[in-house]
Amino acid sequence: MSKKVLVAMSGGVDSSVAAILLKKEGYDVSGVTMCLGIAAEGDGARCCGADAIDDAKSVCDRLQIPHYVFDYAAQLENKVIAKFVSEYEKGRTPNPCVDCNRHLKFANLLDKALVLGFDFLATGHYAAIEKNEEGYFLARSKDKRKDQTYFLYPIPYEKLGNILFPLARLTKEEVREAAKKASLPVAEKQESQDICFVTQKNCQEFLCGRVKELNPGPIVDIQGKIMGRHRGIIFYTIGQRGGLGISHKTPLYVVSIDPKENRIVVGEKKDLMAKGLLAGEMNM
């Protein structure tokens, strides 16, 4: 009996080709799209919106495989968006894709797939899973330019045995070509580079609708001299150069953000350099 695989399909070319490859390898393939309660976009490029669900369904129809839609709107709000906003309020720049993988795709969705009788959950990520005498581990994909192992680092090692990354040994160009050969309706679809739940013009506009209040404050140099005023710390990230509203003889960058004092510290490029870092949320 063929092993059963549930493919997480975003409506894009990568997950669509992942489904094709698995079907060719003889797996019993089904597709699933996570409905995140996101409004459809006019260009159809944003993942997990209404347009994306339709695109994933059309691919599954072409491949003659079942397609399911699971509602993850509440989980997205509670596990990903809430933290996203909170981190900006703390002066940090979060990566919501990491948290989506941590709490949704490779937690709840994977667990649900196994409960429903599937042997594996597969995605269109550019990453590889390898095995040695100690067990499974994440490895970089063939396409180093598109490699996504960083976004997948929180996956518990004990779950890797139930995950498949069919694109591990392909480049983006090879994936696109495979989609064209299969005459997939998404073969020429634009690649989404946006945060899926930010349907506004930009991230700042999204945050403005989420934070309780914007608190303007001082912009100071590394000696503490006031250089200007900021509009609220959510609008800034470390390393940022533009949008400071400061005229200076040399380019200034955001060096640090102090949420307790509600101030932005700026300095020259050399001031961004550091001898070390503090790392958290490790997965060893």
Short mmCIF file of C-alpha atoms in Angstrom, two decimals:
data_model
loop_
_atom_site.label_atom_id
_atom_site.label_comp_id
_atom_site.label_asym_id
_atom_site.label_seq_id
_atom_site.Cartn_x
_atom_site.Cartn_y
_atom_site.Cartn_z
CA MET A 1 0.00 0.00 0.00
CA SER A 2 1.30 3.45 -0.94
CA LYS A 3 2.31 5.79 1.85
CA LYS A 4 -0.15 8.65 2.33
CA VAL A 5 1.13 12.23 2.12
CA LEU A 6 -0.71 15.45 2.90
CA VAL A 7 0.86 18.32 0.96
CA ALA A 8 0.48 21.83 2.40
CA MET A 9 -0.40 23.85 -0.70
CA SER A 10 -0.25 27.64 -0.69
CA GLY A 11 -1.45 28.01 -4.26
CA GLY A 12 2.08 28.75 -5.45
CA VAL A 13 4.41 26.97 -7.83
CA ASP A 14 6.66 25.40 -5.17
CA SER A 15 4.04 23.45 -3.24
CA SER A 16 2.30 22.53 -6.49
CA VAL A 17 5.46 20.95 -7.90
CA ALA A 18 6.03 19.21 -4.56
CA ALA A 19 2.67 17.50 -5.05
CA ILE A 20 3.59 16.50 -8.62
CA LEU A 21 6.90 14.96 -7.56
CA LEU A 22 5.34 12.96 -4.75
CA LYS A 23 2.61 11.62 -7.00
CA LYS A 24 5.22 10.55 -9.57
CA GLU A 25 7.10 8.74 -6.80
CA GLY A 26 4.01 6.65 -6.08
CA TYR A 27 2.73 8.28 -2.91
CA ASP A 28 -1.00 8.55 -2.20
CA VAL A 29 -1.16 12.36 -2.31
CA SER A 30 -3.75 14.81 -1.00
CA GLY A 31 -3.50 18.59 -0.83
CA VAL A 32 -4.49 20.94 1.97
CA THR A 33 -4.59 24.72 2.16
CA MET A 34 -4.59 26.60 5.42
CA CYS A 35 -7.36 29.21 5.40
CA LEU A 36 -6.02 32.12 7.42
CA GLY A 37 -8.99 34.45 7.02
CA ILE A 38 -7.06 36.74 4.68
CA ALA A 39 -8.83 38.81 2.04
CA ALA A 40 -8.10 38.01 -1.58
CA GLU A 41 -5.44 40.08 -3.29
CA GLY A 42 -5.89 41.50 -6.76
CA ASP A 43 -2.63 40.04 -8.07
CA GLY A 44 -3.36 36.61 -6.66
CA ALA A 45 0.21 36.34 -5.39
CA ARG A 46 -0.31 36.37 -1.65
CA CYS A 47 -0.32 32.94 -0.05
CA CYS A 48 -3.21 31.55 1.99
CA GLY A 49 -5.79 34.09 0.81
CA ALA A 50 -8.99 33.27 -1.07
CA ASP A 51 -7.25 33.45 -4.45
CA ALA A 52 -4.56 31.08 -3.21
CA ILE A 53 -7.14 28.54 -2.08
CA ASP A 54 -8.70 28.61 -5.55
CA ASP A 55 -5.29 28.17 -7.19
CA ALA A 56 -4.43 25.21 -4.96
CA LYS A 57 -7.80 23.63 -5.74
CA SER A 58 -7.24 24.02 -9.48
CA VAL A 59 -3.83 22.33 -9.22
CA CYS A 60 -5.28 19.44 -7.21
CA ASP A 61 -8.07 19.04 -9.75
CA ARG A 62 -5.48 18.85 -12.53
CA LEU A 63 -3.48 16.25 -10.61
CA GLN A 64 -6.69 14.39 -9.73
CA ILE A 65 -5.98 14.41 -6.02
CA PRO A 66 -8.24 15.45 -3.11
CA HIS A 67 -8.00 19.00 -1.80
CA TYR A 68 -8.95 20.09 1.69
CA VAL A 69 -9.18 23.49 3.38
CA PHE A 70 -8.52 23.76 7.12
CA ASP A 71 -9.43 26.89 9.09
CA TYR A 72 -6.39 28.35 10.87
CA ALA A 73 -7.54 31.95 11.24
CA ALA A 74 -7.79 31.81 15.05
CA GLN A 75 -4.44 30.05 15.45
CA LEU A 76 -2.76 32.60 13.18
CA GLU A 77 -4.17 35.45 15.25
CA ASN A 78 -3.26 33.95 18.62
CA LYS A 79 0.07 32.30 17.86
CA VAL A 80 1.60 34.48 15.14
CA ILE A 81 0.02 37.91 14.75
CA ALA A 82 -0.21 38.65 18.48
CA LYS A 83 3.51 37.93 18.91
CA PHE A 84 4.35 39.87 15.73
CA VAL A 85 2.75 43.03 17.13
CA SER A 86 4.13 42.48 20.63
CA GLU A 87 7.70 42.14 19.36
CA TYR A 88 7.51 45.44 17.47
CA GLU A 89 6.18 47.12 20.61
CA LYS A 90 9.27 45.79 22.42
CA GLY A 91 11.59 47.30 19.80
CA ARG A 92 12.39 44.00 18.10
CA THR A 93 11.87 42.89 14.50
CA PRO A 94 10.15 39.48 14.41
CA ASN A 95 9.98 36.85 11.69
CA PRO A 96 6.36 35.64 11.52
CA CYS A 97 7.19 32.84 9.05
CA VAL A 98 9.27 31.13 11.74
CA ASP A 99 6.38 31.28 14.19
CA CYS A 100 3.90 30.05 11.57
CA ASN A 101 6.09 27.02 10.95
CA ARG A 102 6.60 26.52 14.68
CA HIS A 103 2.96 26.75 15.79
CA LEU A 104 0.84 26.02 12.73
CA LYS A 105 2.38 24.01 9.87
CA PHE A 106 4.73 21.70 11.74
CA ALA A 107 2.73 21.52 14.95
CA ASN A 108 -1.04 21.54 14.59
CA LEU A 109 -1.21 20.74 10.86
CA LEU A 110 1.34 17.93 11.09
CA ASP A 111 -0.40 16.45 14.13
CA LYS A 112 -3.76 16.66 12.35
CA ALA A 113 -2.32 14.92 9.28
CA LEU A 114 -1.11 12.00 11.40
CA VAL A 115 -4.44 11.73 13.23
CA LEU A 116 -6.23 11.61 9.87
CA GLY A 117 -4.12 8.64 8.81
CA PHE A 118 -1.44 10.30 6.70
CA ASP A 119 2.13 9.06 7.03
CA PHE A 120 3.77 12.36 6.11
CA LEU A 121 3.22 16.08 5.80
CA ALA A 122 5.03 17.63 2.82
CA THR A 123 5.66 21.25 1.89
CA GLY A 124 7.32 23.18 -0.91
CA HIS A 125 10.14 24.51 1.26
CA TYR A 126 13.68 24.59 -0.10
CA ALA A 127 15.26 22.43 2.58
CA ALA A 128 16.40 18.86 3.09
CA ILE A 129 16.01 16.24 5.78
CA GLU A 130 18.87 13.79 6.25
CA LYS A 131 19.52 10.97 8.67
CA ASN A 132 22.56 9.63 10.48
CA GLU A 133 23.12 7.27 13.40
CA GLU A 134 21.74 9.89 15.79
CA GLY A 135 18.51 10.46 13.87
CA TYR A 136 17.02 12.99 11.48
CA PHE A 137 18.32 16.52 11.01
CA LEU A 138 17.69 19.54 8.79
CA ALA A 139 20.13 20.20 5.95
CA ARG A 140 20.49 22.88 3.31
CA SER A 141 18.79 22.51 -0.05
CA LYS A 142 20.51 22.35 -3.43
CA ASP A 143 19.41 25.91 -4.19
CA LYS A 144 21.50 27.84 -1.66
CA ARG A 145 20.00 31.12 -2.85
CA LYS A 146 16.48 29.97 -1.95
CA ASP A 147 17.38 27.82 1.06
CA GLN A 148 14.77 28.08 3.83
CA THR A 149 16.24 26.00 6.63
CA TYR A 150 16.43 29.08 8.87
CA PHE A 151 12.64 29.43 8.77
CA LEU A 152 12.32 25.77 9.77
CA TYR A 153 14.76 25.67 12.68
CA PRO A 154 12.07 25.32 15.43
CA ILE A 155 10.78 21.98 14.12
CA PRO A 156 11.35 19.36 16.85
CA TYR A 157 13.81 16.73 15.63
CA GLU A 158 11.47 13.90 16.57
CA LYS A 159 8.95 15.19 14.00
CA LEU A 160 11.33 15.27 11.04
CA GLY A 161 10.70 11.60 10.27
CA ASN A 162 7.12 12.47 9.29
CA ILE A 163 8.02 15.43 7.06
CA LEU A 164 8.97 15.47 3.38
CA PHE A 165 10.64 18.29 1.43
CA PRO A 166 10.42 17.15 -2.23
CA LEU A 167 12.23 20.25 -3.54
CA ALA A 168 15.40 19.53 -1.58
CA ARG A 169 17.48 18.72 -4.66
CA LEU A 170 15.98 21.22 -7.10
CA THR A 171 16.66 24.85 -7.92
CA LYS A 172 13.90 27.41 -8.28
CA GLU A 173 14.46 27.44 -12.03
CA GLU A 174 14.06 23.66 -12.20
CA VAL A 175 10.87 23.85 -10.17
CA ARG A 176 9.45 26.52 -12.46
CA GLU A 177 10.34 24.40 -15.49
CA ALA A 178 8.66 21.33 -13.98
CA ALA A 179 5.49 23.36 -13.47
CA LYS A 180 5.53 24.48 -17.10
CA LYS A 181 6.04 20.93 -18.37
CA ALA A 182 3.06 19.81 -16.31
CA SER A 183 1.00 22.73 -17.68
CA LEU A 184 0.08 23.78 -14.17
CA PRO A 185 -2.18 26.84 -13.99
CA VAL A 186 0.25 28.43 -11.49
CA ALA A 187 3.41 27.84 -13.57
CA GLU A 188 3.89 31.56 -14.25
CA LYS A 189 2.47 32.79 -10.96
CA GLN A 190 4.36 35.63 -9.33
CA GLU A 191 6.31 34.68 -6.23
CA SER A 192 4.98 36.25 -3.05
CA GLN A 193 7.55 38.18 -0.99
CA ASP A 194 5.09 39.69 1.46
CA ILE A 195 3.96 38.78 4.96
CA CYS A 196 0.78 36.85 4.24
CA PHE A 197 -1.43 38.57 6.81
CA VAL A 198 -0.31 42.12 5.98
CA THR A 199 -2.85 43.04 3.32
CA GLN A 200 -2.35 46.77 3.85
CA LYS A 201 0.06 48.85 1.79
CA ASN A 202 2.92 48.09 4.16
CA CYS A 203 3.79 46.65 7.55
CA GLN A 204 3.68 50.03 9.27
CA GLU A 205 0.09 50.57 8.20
CA PHE A 206 -0.81 47.13 9.56
CA LEU A 207 0.87 47.85 12.90
CA CYS A 208 -0.86 51.22 13.23
CA GLY A 209 -4.17 49.40 13.22
CA ARG A 210 -3.01 47.00 15.93
CA VAL A 211 -1.06 48.93 18.56
CA LYS A 212 -2.96 50.68 21.33
CA GLU A 213 -1.19 54.00 20.86
CA LEU A 214 1.81 55.51 19.12
CA ASN A 215 4.26 57.22 21.47
CA PRO A 216 6.66 59.64 19.77
CA GLY A 217 9.98 60.11 21.51
CA PRO A 218 13.59 61.22 21.14
CA ILE A 219 16.19 60.04 18.66
CA VAL A 220 19.63 60.26 20.27
CA ASP A 221 23.19 59.51 19.17
CA ILE A 222 25.37 57.01 21.02
CA GLN A 223 26.53 59.79 23.37
CA GLY A 224 22.92 60.57 24.29
CA LYS A 225 22.66 63.83 22.33
CA ILE A 226 19.16 64.47 20.99
CA MET A 227 19.20 64.35 17.20
CA GLY A 228 15.50 64.41 16.43
CA ARG A 229 12.12 62.85 17.18
CA HIS A 230 10.68 59.49 16.20
CA ARG A 231 7.02 58.70 15.44
CA GLY A 232 6.88 55.57 17.58
CA ILE A 233 9.34 52.69 17.96
CA ILE A 234 7.20 50.31 15.88
CA PHE A 235 8.30 52.21 12.76
CA TYR A 236 12.00 51.42 13.22
CA THR A 237 14.32 48.44 13.09
CA ILE A 238 18.01 48.04 13.89
CA GLY A 239 20.15 48.74 10.83
CA GLN A 240 17.57 51.06 9.29
CA ARG A 241 18.99 54.09 7.50
CA GLY A 242 16.10 55.85 5.77
CA GLY A 243 13.10 57.52 7.32
CA LEU A 244 14.91 59.05 10.29
CA GLY A 245 14.25 62.65 9.30
CA ILE A 246 17.74 63.70 10.37
CA SER A 247 20.22 65.70 8.31
CA HIS A 248 23.79 64.71 9.16
CA LYS A 249 27.23 64.92 7.56
CA THR A 250 27.50 61.11 7.51
CA PRO A 251 24.75 58.50 7.06
CA LEU A 252 23.07 57.52 10.32
CA TYR A 253 21.61 54.13 11.16
CA VAL A 254 19.38 52.82 13.93
CA VAL A 255 21.86 51.22 16.34
CA SER A 256 19.46 50.23 19.11
CA ILE A 257 15.88 50.68 20.27
CA ASP A 258 15.14 51.31 23.95
CA PRO A 259 11.43 50.59 24.61
CA LYS A 260 11.68 51.43 28.33
CA GLU A 261 12.93 54.94 27.62
CA ASN A 262 10.97 55.10 24.35
CA ARG A 263 14.00 56.27 22.42
CA ILE A 264 15.85 55.40 19.23
CA VAL A 265 19.67 55.38 19.27
CA VAL A 266 21.43 56.20 16.01
CA GLY A 267 25.05 56.06 14.95
CA GLU A 268 27.39 55.57 12.03
CA LYS A 269 27.69 52.25 10.21
CA LYS A 270 30.66 51.21 12.34
CA ASP A 271 28.49 51.54 15.44
CA LEU A 272 26.31 48.68 14.19
CA MET A 273 29.16 46.21 14.61
CA ALA A 274 29.07 43.95 17.68
CA LYS A 275 31.42 41.42 19.25
CA GLY A 276 28.68 39.02 20.31
CA LEU A 277 24.97 38.37 20.62
CA LEU A 278 22.37 36.89 22.92
CA ALA A 279 20.42 34.02 21.34
CA GLY A 280 17.19 32.50 22.60
CA GLU A 281 14.58 29.92 21.59
CA MET A 282 17.30 27.46 20.62
CA ASN A 283 16.45 24.05 19.12
CA MET A 284 19.37 21.79 19.92
#
